[in-house]
PDB file of C-alpha atoms and ligand atoms in Angstrom:
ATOM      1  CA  UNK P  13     101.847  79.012  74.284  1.00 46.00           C
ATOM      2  CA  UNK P  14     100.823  75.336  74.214  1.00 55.00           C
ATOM      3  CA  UNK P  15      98.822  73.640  76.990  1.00 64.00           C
ATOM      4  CA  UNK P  16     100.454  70.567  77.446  1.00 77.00           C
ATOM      5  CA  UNK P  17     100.566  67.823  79.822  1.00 86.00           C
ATOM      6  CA  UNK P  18     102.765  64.312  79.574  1.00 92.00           C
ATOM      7  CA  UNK P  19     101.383  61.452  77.764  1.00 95.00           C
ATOM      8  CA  UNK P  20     100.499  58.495  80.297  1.00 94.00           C
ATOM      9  CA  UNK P  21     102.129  56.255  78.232  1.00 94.00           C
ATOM     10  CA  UNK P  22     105.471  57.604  77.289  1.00 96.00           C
ATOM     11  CA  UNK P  23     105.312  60.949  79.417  1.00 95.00           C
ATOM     12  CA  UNK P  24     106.347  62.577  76.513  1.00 93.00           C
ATOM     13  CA  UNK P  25     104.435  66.532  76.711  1.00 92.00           C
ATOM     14  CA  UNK P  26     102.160  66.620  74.118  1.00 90.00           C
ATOM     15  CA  UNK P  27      99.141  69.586  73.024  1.00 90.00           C
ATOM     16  CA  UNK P  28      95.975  69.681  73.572  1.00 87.00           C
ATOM     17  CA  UNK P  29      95.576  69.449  69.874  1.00 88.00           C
ATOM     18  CA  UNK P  30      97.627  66.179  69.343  1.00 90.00           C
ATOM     19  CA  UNK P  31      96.594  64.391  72.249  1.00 91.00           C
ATOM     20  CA  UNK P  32      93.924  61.176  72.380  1.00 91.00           C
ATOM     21  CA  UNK P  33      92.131  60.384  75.713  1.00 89.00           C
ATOM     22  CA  UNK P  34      90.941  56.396  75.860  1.00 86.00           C
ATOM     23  CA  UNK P  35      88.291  55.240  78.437  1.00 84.00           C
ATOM     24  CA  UNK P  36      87.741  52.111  79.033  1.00 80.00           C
ATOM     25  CA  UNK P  37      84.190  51.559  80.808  1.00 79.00           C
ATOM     26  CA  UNK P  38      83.301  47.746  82.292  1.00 77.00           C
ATOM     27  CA  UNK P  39      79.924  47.907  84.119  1.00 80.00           C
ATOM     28  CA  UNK P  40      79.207  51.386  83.932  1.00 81.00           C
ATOM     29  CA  UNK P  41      82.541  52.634  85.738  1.00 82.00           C
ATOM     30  CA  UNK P  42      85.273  54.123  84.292  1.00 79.00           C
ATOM     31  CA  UNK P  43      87.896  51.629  85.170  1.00 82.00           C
ATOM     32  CA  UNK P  44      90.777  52.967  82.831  1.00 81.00           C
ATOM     33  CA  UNK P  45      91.351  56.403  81.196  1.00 87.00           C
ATOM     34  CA  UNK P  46      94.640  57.555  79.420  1.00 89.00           C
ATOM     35  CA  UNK P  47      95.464  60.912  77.938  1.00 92.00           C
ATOM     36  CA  UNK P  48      98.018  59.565  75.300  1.00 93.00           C
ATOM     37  CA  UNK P  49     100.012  60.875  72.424  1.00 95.00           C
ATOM     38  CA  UNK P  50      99.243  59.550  69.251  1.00 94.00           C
ATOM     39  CA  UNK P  51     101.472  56.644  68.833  1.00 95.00           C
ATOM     40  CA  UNK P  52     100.915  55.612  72.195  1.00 94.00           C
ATOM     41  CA  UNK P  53      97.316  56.083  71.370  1.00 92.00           C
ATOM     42  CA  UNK P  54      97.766  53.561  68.490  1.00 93.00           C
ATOM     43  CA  UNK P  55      99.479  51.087  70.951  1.00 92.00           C
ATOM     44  CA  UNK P  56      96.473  51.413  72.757  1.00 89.00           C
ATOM     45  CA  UNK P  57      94.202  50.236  70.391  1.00 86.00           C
ATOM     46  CA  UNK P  58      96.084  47.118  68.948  1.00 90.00           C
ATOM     47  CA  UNK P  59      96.472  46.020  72.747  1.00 87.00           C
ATOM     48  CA  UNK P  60      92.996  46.480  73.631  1.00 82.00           C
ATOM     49  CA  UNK P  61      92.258  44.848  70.557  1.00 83.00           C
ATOM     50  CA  UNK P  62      94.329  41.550  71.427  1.00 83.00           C
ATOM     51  CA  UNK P  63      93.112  41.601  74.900  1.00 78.00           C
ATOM     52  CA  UNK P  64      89.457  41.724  73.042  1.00 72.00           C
ATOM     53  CA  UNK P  65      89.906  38.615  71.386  1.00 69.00           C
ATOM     54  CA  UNK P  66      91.416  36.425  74.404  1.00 57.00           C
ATOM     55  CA  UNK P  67      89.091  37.176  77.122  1.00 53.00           C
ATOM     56  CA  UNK P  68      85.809  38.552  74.764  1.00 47.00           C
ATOM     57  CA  UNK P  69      83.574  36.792  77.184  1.00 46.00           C
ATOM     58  CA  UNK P  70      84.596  38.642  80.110  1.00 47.00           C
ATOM     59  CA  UNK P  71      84.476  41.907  78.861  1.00 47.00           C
ATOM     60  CA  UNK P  72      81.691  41.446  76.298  1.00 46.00           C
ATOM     61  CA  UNK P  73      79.750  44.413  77.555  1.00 52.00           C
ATOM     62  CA  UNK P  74      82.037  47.022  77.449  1.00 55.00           C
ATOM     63  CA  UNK P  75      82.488  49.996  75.694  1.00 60.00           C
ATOM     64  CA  UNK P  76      85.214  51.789  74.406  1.00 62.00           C
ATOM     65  CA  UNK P  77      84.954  55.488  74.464  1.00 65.00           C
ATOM     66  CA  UNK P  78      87.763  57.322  72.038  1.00 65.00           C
ATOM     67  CA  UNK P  79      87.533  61.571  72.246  1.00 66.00           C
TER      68      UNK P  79
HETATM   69 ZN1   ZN Z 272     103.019  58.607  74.444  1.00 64.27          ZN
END
């Protein structure tokens, strides 16, 4: 029996095992976390990538935390 719950980005179910949790820390607070599937997980990253490069000196001193 699988433990699943739905990804936040498609809602799809997915396992334990498959899924990716992002967390997205500005300022020491956790201001965005995402349990996502893996291709949603992958949209993830090339979006927070882009957003990276057009507004770097706002969010210079984050950190991206990937489980
Ligand atoms: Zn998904």
């Amino acid at each position: 029996m699988f433990n699943s719950e739905p990804c936040d980005g498609c809602s799809q179910s997915i396992s334990d095992a498959l899924s990716r949790t992002v967390r997205l820390i500005v300022d020491q607070k956790d201001v965005d976390s995402q349990r996502l599937c893996p291709g949603c997980f992958a949209s993830w990253i090339s979006r927070y990538e882009s957003e990276m490069q057009i507004s770097q000196q706002v969010i210079g001193t984050d950190e991206i935390i990937v489980d």
